């Protein structure tokens, strides 16, 4: 009535606090940012959404986000997720352009504390791993039956190598920006040896 015009993201910031008291019953959450938004315009709404997910929705089982960050440090309150899908707000070719507000270790630590995960689809935002990540202890996800990793070659391959999933899992691994002159192809061979030797997953796409 006062003539104020709210964008979709303004509405999200207003809506989430109003849902906080009833969010304990929420089990499924899908929030998809329009692809025409600039990445920096999603920062404030993403903080609101992360706070809402980590503090007010303890019974979440299925989360799908596009353009928004997931609260990777909230593994104590979000360890019972069954499926997690993160989609890019831009094309695959632009995945490396946005600065991430989390790191590789935060991502893997969350996964280590989420043994109930049965589906993981990371199509955006796998951070660059620190030195020595190839020797890091495995991430055991015994219920994982659906795995999709799409991202920049080095972080995607490094995460893939660490995962230990259900023997009957269906997998799709897509490595972008693959430069045959500089990429560590032995890493791919090591990933295949690790995954196919320890388990027997079904690779639909590689």
Short mmCIF file of N, CA and C in Angstrom, two decimals, residues 14 18 76 83 93 111 136 145 171:
data_model
loop_
_atom_site.label_atom_id
_atom_site.label_comp_id
_atom_site.label_asym_id
_atom_site.label_seq_id
_atom_site.Cartn_x
_atom_site.Cartn_y
_atom_site.Cartn_z
N UNK A 14 12.06 -11.29 3.67
CA UNK A 14 10.93 -10.99 4.54
C UNK A 14 10.22 -12.28 4.96
N UNK A 18 9.42 -15.10 9.06
CA UNK A 18 8.04 -15.41 9.42
C UNK A 18 7.78 -16.90 9.47
N UNK A 76 26.10 -30.41 12.65
CA UNK A 76 25.49 -30.92 13.89
C UNK A 76 23.96 -30.87 13.82
N UNK A 83 18.96 -36.13 0.82
CA UNK A 83 19.40 -35.69 -0.50
C UNK A 83 19.77 -34.22 -0.47
N UNK A 93 30.62 -23.06 -17.68
CA UNK A 93 31.85 -22.37 -18.01
C UNK A 93 32.19 -21.24 -17.07
N UNK A 111 30.16 -33.72 4.81
CA UNK A 111 29.82 -35.02 4.25
C UNK A 111 30.21 -36.16 5.20
N UNK A 136 44.04 -37.34 2.10
CA UNK A 136 43.08 -37.18 3.19
C UNK A 136 42.29 -38.46 3.41
N UNK A 145 23.40 -43.68 -3.07
CA UNK A 145 23.04 -44.46 -4.25
C UNK A 145 22.93 -43.61 -5.51
N UNK A 171 26.34 -43.13 -10.77
CA UNK A 171 27.20 -41.95 -10.70
C UNK A 171 27.30 -41.25 -12.04
#
